[in-house]
């Protein structure tokens, strides 16, 4: 009896018991209630079969809305099953008709026990419901069982009174069918799809929402699909289902609920699509306003749907449809204008009650143009929030929708510029360039025209279309004849964007130098900063002089449009000069001063400088944090500066296999010209040196040098390719060539005159010279680098390693071990496993025990780390510690980061306890 039903045994047992009483002459009424789709009809049919098998005569009637206008239509249908009583139409007198029908029922009962099975009694006409209720009062002494099913579900619009409402509870045996439980639904899914995966079956259960009818319909639609064992999820839309039994079943469910409930259900489905993640306000007001329903009834309906399983509350407590497929089925066939009107109504309600701006904008994205100021204001505010949240895709979506609103040309031009900039940030360069080109043809204030021209030039240059970018900027400059400050900004942008075309770069900088020579004010402070940077890379001035003049430029007033160029250029020069803290501040100021949703060539330059600063500090963790080391699906030809730094960081951290795979991503044969390519060639040379390929490394270093020299970049402040190539020459036996290279680098380094550049050149020159002179040069290199900021730890470690090796060669093993142990300490502190390994090898060659890697505990701290940690544990701030020890604040932070790692702690408050554990081991 229950083979095709799940969790309905209790209902069938009740009917069986009441049927036995009816056979014994004591009739009654059994009312089976339940929500749409819970299987009322299936229970009725199973009960009818069961009672027929036990000798009851079954008379059936199925009610429908069409019968409500005909009095006694349901009873007539029920009792006219016998041909001789086929003509029983009432005569208009309800009392007489009811009496005649009652006599007919008694005549049936005299012949055999009866089961009167009435399906969907809530759809019966009023006269039939009254007759059935009255019959329930009188069948107690007759062998008649009345079995009726009734829809019992909370709807937005109240339905008619139930059949049992006028009856005393003692006369009715009521059973309410619960929604199908998840385990029962899962069993049904697996009986239809034995190979179903756990996740797939769970999604089927959710999409059925506790309704056997919906589950059967869904399984019918899925019956023609391949075995779902390897399919992790159900389709998200009904378009993927065939033949469409499931959406038809959902449509029937909505029609059964009435127009008010159907509208509320569809409004909820539409609004849910636009809800952002996270908490939002109460959805009742939104649904009630959009659907035009009573808020109190709407709230009750939502609660009822959660109980039934149609809706499930998410982590924020908001009711949502149990599965996207169910939501899509609810929306199927709903006219687009009605859906758009719901979104607009919801947006207005959310705006007036103060919801988050992106939540309001999410509804406007799905509504047509409003044409009122509030809509544009909401969308633009949402753009700002998304940009600051680093979500350019979302911001671009809001801007596209904002452009649907009626706008004056000037504002449209500005929004197109912002949209193009954001689409470029979302890696959609073709769309970005189209938007920015469109903005160029709209009338706008001169400042906005410059912004759009600079943005378009930046996008074109990034795609390698340098000549086109310079033409765009050239036209923009020609239109700024009456605005000299804007013309200067365009010239500065032109100089910066010419970088990837050597001929264009030479011409642009020649023009800039000629203009600056006789009229410095014509190039502005940003242009003068670029010329200063160019002179630094050309080896024509010292770091001290460059910083003095750069600080003078920074002290002068600058136009807001030109200021990012000035700050970014100054940051790069400060980094070369090892003024790393100042460079950090300049980068932060430059990034903060840019419009977050406007494409600007200095934005990437500032990020590049930030990476250069991290590399100068030996901060490998930062350099690797934002670069994907996983294998890439395609080969690219455009390595970036951050790619180059990541490659070197992989080498230093000893991850040589990953470094090889990472380098193989890039096909440099087709790479466009520019310093990014040259920096990557240098980085690949570092990798080839580390893996024992000096010939390959030499090729990369010399090619880097050739390209840099062609750009008039000869100073070692950017890529010290000569010292790197000299070391390769030495490994290959070319001592004379090595000396020539390093002599030239030392000459240029002394022009720039920073400890890092000079110390590096002295180190390699000492290795190349060898003997007493080489040892003296190595000692000089170490002394020089000790004067450098603490961030030059990697260079100092390399110099100590070189000095230690030369001391071993000179037979001074005791002094050598001291140098090498200090080098190992520095290498470990900076995380350079590569240098640590080389130092360990040198120690072994000198007869000492090699250092152990990756030490932890308080005994693993260096002397500097221990001093700083003690002061921090005593409550000193980083700034105070830096002042006490005469260090840069960033150096203090670096030491503390290393200390936390070694001690296995996360908070400053844990320092005191951690420092008390363990001693300081020796080598």
Coordinates of C-alpha atoms in Angstrom, one line a residue, residues 361-702:
X361 CA 22.0 50.0 -6.9
X362 CA 21.6 46.2 -7.3
X363 CA 17.9 46.6 -7.8
X364 CA 18.4 49.5 -10.3
X365 CA 20.7 47.3 -12.4
X366 CA 17.6 45.3 -13.3
X367 CA 15.3 48.3 -13.8
X368 CA 15.0 50.6 -16.8
X369 CA 16.0 54.2 -16.7
X370 CA 14.3 56.1 -13.8
X371 CA 15.0 59.6 -15.1
X372 CA 15.2 61.1 -11.6
X373 CA 18.2 62.5 -9.8
X374 CA 18.2 60.0 -7.0
X375 CA 18.8 57.0 -9.3
X376 CA 22.0 58.5 -10.8
X377 CA 23.2 59.5 -7.4
X378 CA 22.8 56.0 -6.0
X379 CA 24.6 54.4 -9.0
X380 CA 27.5 56.8 -8.7
X381 CA 27.8 56.3 -5.0
X382 CA 27.8 52.5 -5.6
X383 CA 30.7 53.0 -8.1
X384 CA 32.7 54.7 -5.4
X385 CA 32.0 52.0 -2.8
X386 CA 32.9 49.2 -5.3
X387 CA 36.1 51.0 -6.4
X388 CA 37.3 51.4 -2.9
X389 CA 36.5 47.8 -2.3
X390 CA 38.7 46.8 -5.2
X391 CA 35.8 45.4 -7.2
X392 CA 36.2 47.0 -10.6
X393 CA 33.8 44.6 -12.3
X394 CA 31.0 45.7 -10.0
X395 CA 31.9 49.3 -10.4
X396 CA 31.8 49.0 -14.2
X397 CA 28.4 47.4 -14.0
X398 CA 27.0 50.3 -12.0
X399 CA 28.5 52.8 -14.5
X400 CA 27.0 51.0 -17.5
X401 CA 23.6 51.3 -15.9
X402 CA 24.2 55.0 -15.0
X403 CA 24.8 55.7 -18.7
X404 CA 21.2 54.5 -19.4
X405 CA 19.9 57.5 -17.4
X406 CA 19.4 60.9 -19.3
X407 CA 22.7 62.8 -19.0
X408 CA 24.2 66.0 -20.2
X409 CA 27.2 65.5 -22.6
X410 CA 29.8 66.7 -20.1
X411 CA 28.7 64.2 -17.4
X412 CA 28.3 61.4 -20.0
X413 CA 31.9 62.1 -21.1
X414 CA 33.2 61.9 -17.6
X415 CA 31.3 58.7 -16.9
X416 CA 32.5 57.1 -20.1
X417 CA 36.1 57.9 -19.1
X418 CA 35.5 56.3 -15.7
X419 CA 33.8 53.3 -17.3
X420 CA 36.7 52.8 -19.8
X421 CA 39.2 53.0 -17.0
X422 CA 37.3 50.4 -14.9
X423 CA 36.8 48.0 -17.9
X424 CA 40.6 48.2 -18.5
X425 CA 41.1 47.3 -14.8
X426 CA 38.8 44.3 -15.4
X427 CA 41.0 43.1 -18.2
X428 CA 38.6 44.1 -21.0
X429 CA 41.0 46.3 -23.0
X430 CA 39.0 46.4 -26.3
X431 CA 35.8 47.6 -24.5
X432 CA 37.9 50.1 -22.5
X433 CA 39.5 51.6 -25.5
X434 CA 36.1 51.9 -27.3
X435 CA 34.6 53.7 -24.3
X436 CA 37.6 56.1 -23.9
X437 CA 37.5 56.8 -27.6
X438 CA 33.8 57.7 -27.4
X439 CA 34.5 60.0 -24.6
X440 CA 37.1 61.9 -26.7
X441 CA 34.3 62.9 -29.1
X442 CA 32.0 64.4 -26.5
X443 CA 32.2 68.1 -25.4
X444 CA 33.6 68.5 -21.9
X445 CA 35.6 70.9 -19.8
X446 CA 39.4 70.9 -20.7
X447 CA 40.4 69.2 -17.5
X448 CA 38.1 66.3 -18.2
X449 CA 39.3 66.1 -21.8
X450 CA 42.8 65.7 -20.5
X451 CA 41.8 63.0 -18.1
X452 CA 40.1 61.0 -20.9
X453 CA 43.1 61.5 -23.3
X454 CA 45.6 60.4 -20.6
X455 CA 43.4 57.3 -19.8
X456 CA 43.1 56.4 -23.5
X457 CA 46.8 56.9 -24.1
X458 CA 47.5 54.6 -21.1
X459 CA 45.3 51.9 -22.4
X460 CA 46.7 52.0 -25.9
X461 CA 50.3 52.0 -24.7
X462 CA 49.6 49.0 -22.5
X463 CA 48.5 47.1 -25.6
X464 CA 51.7 48.0 -27.4
X465 CA 50.1 50.7 -29.6
X466 CA 52.6 53.4 -28.5
X467 CA 52.4 55.5 -31.7
X468 CA 48.6 55.7 -31.5
X469 CA 48.8 56.6 -27.9
X470 CA 51.2 59.4 -28.6
X471 CA 49.0 60.7 -31.4
X472 CA 46.0 60.8 -29.0
X473 CA 48.1 62.8 -26.5
X474 CA 49.5 65.0 -29.2
X475 CA 46.0 66.0 -30.3
X476 CA 45.0 66.6 -26.7
X477 CA 48.0 68.9 -26.2
X478 CA 47.2 70.9 -29.3
X479 CA 43.7 71.6 -27.9
X480 CA 45.2 73.0 -24.6
X481 CA 46.8 76.1 -26.1
X482 CA 44.9 78.3 -23.6
X483 CA 45.6 76.0 -20.6
X484 CA 49.4 75.8 -20.2
X485 CA 49.2 73.7 -16.9
X486 CA 47.1 71.1 -18.7
X487 CA 49.4 71.1 -21.7
X488 CA 52.3 70.4 -19.4
X489 CA 50.5 67.4 -17.9
X490 CA 49.9 66.0 -21.3
X491 CA 53.6 66.4 -22.2
X492 CA 54.5 64.6 -19.0
X493 CA 52.2 61.7 -19.8
X494 CA 53.6 61.5 -23.3
X495 CA 57.1 61.2 -21.9
X496 CA 56.1 58.5 -19.5
X497 CA 54.1 56.5 -22.1
X498 CA 56.9 56.7 -24.7
X499 CA 58.9 54.2 -22.7
X500 CA 58.3 51.1 -24.9
X501 CA 59.3 52.7 -28.2
X502 CA 63.0 53.6 -28.2
X503 CA 62.8 56.0 -31.1
X504 CA 59.7 57.8 -29.8
X505 CA 61.2 57.9 -26.3
X506 CA 64.4 59.5 -27.6
X507 CA 62.5 62.1 -29.5
X508 CA 60.1 62.9 -26.6
X509 CA 62.9 63.3 -24.1
X510 CA 65.0 65.4 -26.5
X511 CA 62.1 67.8 -26.9
X512 CA 61.5 67.8 -23.1
X513 CA 65.2 68.6 -22.4
X514 CA 65.3 71.4 -25.0
X515 CA 62.2 72.9 -23.6
X516 CA 63.4 72.6 -20.0
X517 CA 66.8 74.1 -20.8
X518 CA 65.5 77.5 -21.9
X519 CA 62.1 77.5 -20.1
X520 CA 61.8 75.1 -17.1
X521 CA 58.3 76.5 -16.3
X522 CA 57.1 75.2 -19.7
X523 CA 57.7 71.6 -18.6
X524 CA 56.4 72.0 -15.0
X525 CA 57.6 70.3 -11.9
X526 CA 56.5 66.9 -13.1
X527 CA 58.4 67.3 -16.3
X528 CA 61.5 68.5 -14.5
X529 CA 61.3 65.4 -12.2
X530 CA 61.2 63.1 -15.3
X531 CA 64.3 64.9 -16.7
X532 CA 66.0 64.5 -13.3
X533 CA 65.2 60.7 -13.3
X534 CA 66.5 60.5 -16.9
X535 CA 69.8 62.1 -15.8
X536 CA 70.1 59.7 -12.9
X537 CA 69.7 56.6 -15.1
X538 CA 72.1 58.1 -17.6
X539 CA 74.8 58.3 -14.9
X540 CA 75.1 62.1 -14.8
X541 CA 74.5 62.9 -11.2
X542 CA 74.7 61.5 -7.7
X543 CA 72.0 60.2 -5.4
X544 CA 72.6 63.1 -3.0
X545 CA 72.2 65.7 -5.7
X546 CA 69.2 63.9 -7.3
X547 CA 67.3 63.8 -3.9
X548 CA 68.2 67.4 -3.1
X549 CA 66.8 68.6 -6.4
X550 CA 63.8 66.3 -6.2
X551 CA 62.9 67.6 -2.8
X552 CA 63.0 71.1 -4.1
X553 CA 60.5 70.1 -6.8
X554 CA 58.3 68.4 -4.3
X555 CA 58.2 71.6 -2.2
X556 CA 56.8 73.6 -5.2
X557 CA 53.0 73.8 -5.8
X558 CA 51.8 71.3 -8.4
X559 CA 48.6 71.0 -10.4
X560 CA 46.5 68.1 -9.1
X561 CA 46.5 66.4 -12.5
X562 CA 50.3 66.6 -12.6
X563 CA 51.0 65.7 -9.0
X564 CA 50.9 61.9 -9.4
X565 CA 53.6 62.1 -12.1
X566 CA 55.8 64.2 -9.7
X567 CA 55.2 61.9 -6.7
X568 CA 55.7 58.7 -8.7
X569 CA 58.9 59.9 -10.3
X570 CA 60.2 61.1 -6.9
X571 CA 59.4 57.8 -5.3
X572 CA 61.4 55.9 -8.0
X573 CA 64.5 58.1 -7.5
X574 CA 64.2 57.9 -3.6
X575 CA 64.1 54.1 -3.9
X576 CA 67.3 54.1 -6.1
X577 CA 68.9 56.4 -3.5
X578 CA 68.0 53.9 -0.8
X579 CA 65.8 56.4 0.9
X580 CA 63.2 53.6 1.3
X581 CA 61.0 55.1 4.0
X582 CA 60.7 58.3 2.0
X583 CA 60.0 56.3 -1.1
X584 CA 57.2 54.4 0.8
X585 CA 55.6 57.7 1.8
X586 CA 55.8 59.1 -1.7
X587 CA 54.2 55.9 -3.2
X588 CA 51.4 56.1 -0.6
X589 CA 50.8 59.8 -1.4
X590 CA 50.8 59.2 -5.1
X591 CA 48.3 56.4 -4.9
X592 CA 46.1 58.3 -2.5
X593 CA 46.1 61.3 -4.8
X594 CA 44.8 59.5 -7.8
X595 CA 41.1 59.3 -8.7
X596 CA 40.4 55.6 -7.9
X597 CA 38.3 55.1 -11.0
X598 CA 40.4 56.8 -13.6
X599 CA 43.1 55.0 -15.6
X600 CA 46.4 56.8 -15.0
X601 CA 49.9 55.8 -16.3
X602 CA 51.5 56.5 -13.0
X603 CA 49.3 54.1 -11.1
X604 CA 51.2 51.1 -12.4
X605 CA 54.5 52.9 -12.0
X606 CA 53.8 53.5 -8.4
X607 CA 53.0 49.8 -7.9
X608 CA 56.2 49.0 -9.6
X609 CA 58.1 51.2 -7.3
X610 CA 56.4 49.6 -4.3
X611 CA 57.7 46.2 -5.6
X612 CA 61.2 47.7 -6.1
X613 CA 61.1 48.9 -2.4
X614 CA 60.2 45.4 -1.2
X615 CA 63.0 43.9 -3.3
X616 CA 65.5 46.4 -1.9
X617 CA 64.4 45.3 1.6
X618 CA 64.7 41.6 0.7
X619 CA 60.9 41.2 1.5
X620 CA 60.4 38.0 -0.5
X621 CA 57.0 37.3 1.1
X622 CA 55.5 40.6 -0.2
X623 CA 56.9 40.0 -3.7
X624 CA 55.4 36.6 -3.9
X625 CA 52.1 37.4 -2.2
X626 CA 50.3 38.8 -5.3
X627 CA 51.8 36.8 -8.0
X628 CA 50.3 33.4 -9.0
X629 CA 53.1 30.8 -9.2
X630 CA 50.7 28.1 -10.4
X631 CA 51.2 26.8 -13.9
X632 CA 49.6 29.2 -16.4
X633 CA 47.5 27.8 -19.3
X634 CA 49.0 30.0 -21.9
X635 CA 52.4 31.5 -22.8
X636 CA 52.5 35.2 -22.5
X637 CA 55.0 37.7 -24.0
X638 CA 54.5 40.6 -21.6
X639 CA 56.4 40.0 -18.3
X640 CA 55.9 42.7 -15.7
X641 CA 58.2 44.3 -13.2
X642 CA 56.5 42.4 -10.4
X643 CA 57.0 39.1 -12.4
X644 CA 60.7 39.9 -12.5
X645 CA 60.9 40.5 -8.8
X646 CA 58.8 37.3 -8.1
X647 CA 61.3 35.3 -10.1
X648 CA 64.2 36.6 -8.1
X649 CA 62.3 36.0 -4.9
X650 CA 61.7 32.4 -5.9
X651 CA 65.4 32.0 -6.5
X652 CA 66.3 33.5 -3.1
X653 CA 63.8 31.4 -1.2
X654 CA 65.3 28.3 -2.8
X655 CA 62.3 27.4 -4.9
X656 CA 64.2 26.8 -8.1
X657 CA 61.9 24.3 -9.7
X658 CA 59.0 26.8 -9.3
X659 CA 61.2 29.5 -10.6
X660 CA 62.0 27.5 -13.8
X661 CA 58.3 26.9 -14.4
X662 CA 57.4 30.5 -13.7
X663 CA 60.1 31.8 -16.1
X664 CA 58.9 29.4 -18.8
X665 CA 55.6 31.2 -18.9
X666 CA 57.1 34.0 -20.9
X667 CA 58.2 34.0 -24.5
X668 CA 60.6 36.9 -24.6
X669 CA 61.2 36.7 -28.3
X670 CA 57.9 38.5 -29.0
X671 CA 58.0 40.7 -25.9
X672 CA 57.6 44.5 -26.6
X673 CA 60.5 46.8 -25.9
X674 CA 60.6 48.4 -22.5
X675 CA 62.3 48.4 -19.1
X676 CA 59.9 45.7 -17.9
X677 CA 61.4 43.2 -20.4
X678 CA 64.9 44.3 -19.5
X679 CA 64.2 43.8 -15.8
X680 CA 62.9 40.3 -16.5
X681 CA 65.9 39.4 -18.6
X682 CA 68.0 40.4 -15.6
X683 CA 65.8 38.2 -13.3
X684 CA 66.1 35.2 -15.7
X685 CA 69.9 35.7 -15.6
X686 CA 69.7 35.4 -11.8
X687 CA 67.8 32.2 -12.1
X688 CA 70.2 30.7 -14.7
X689 CA 73.1 31.6 -12.4
X690 CA 71.5 29.8 -9.5
X691 CA 70.8 26.6 -11.5
X692 CA 74.4 26.5 -12.8
X693 CA 74.0 27.9 -16.3
X694 CA 76.5 30.8 -16.4
X695 CA 76.6 30.9 -20.2
X696 CA 72.8 31.3 -20.4
X697 CA 72.9 33.8 -17.6
X698 CA 75.6 35.8 -19.3
X699 CA 73.5 36.0 -22.5
X700 CA 70.5 37.4 -20.4
X701 CA 72.6 39.9 -18.6
X702 CA 74.4 41.2 -21.7

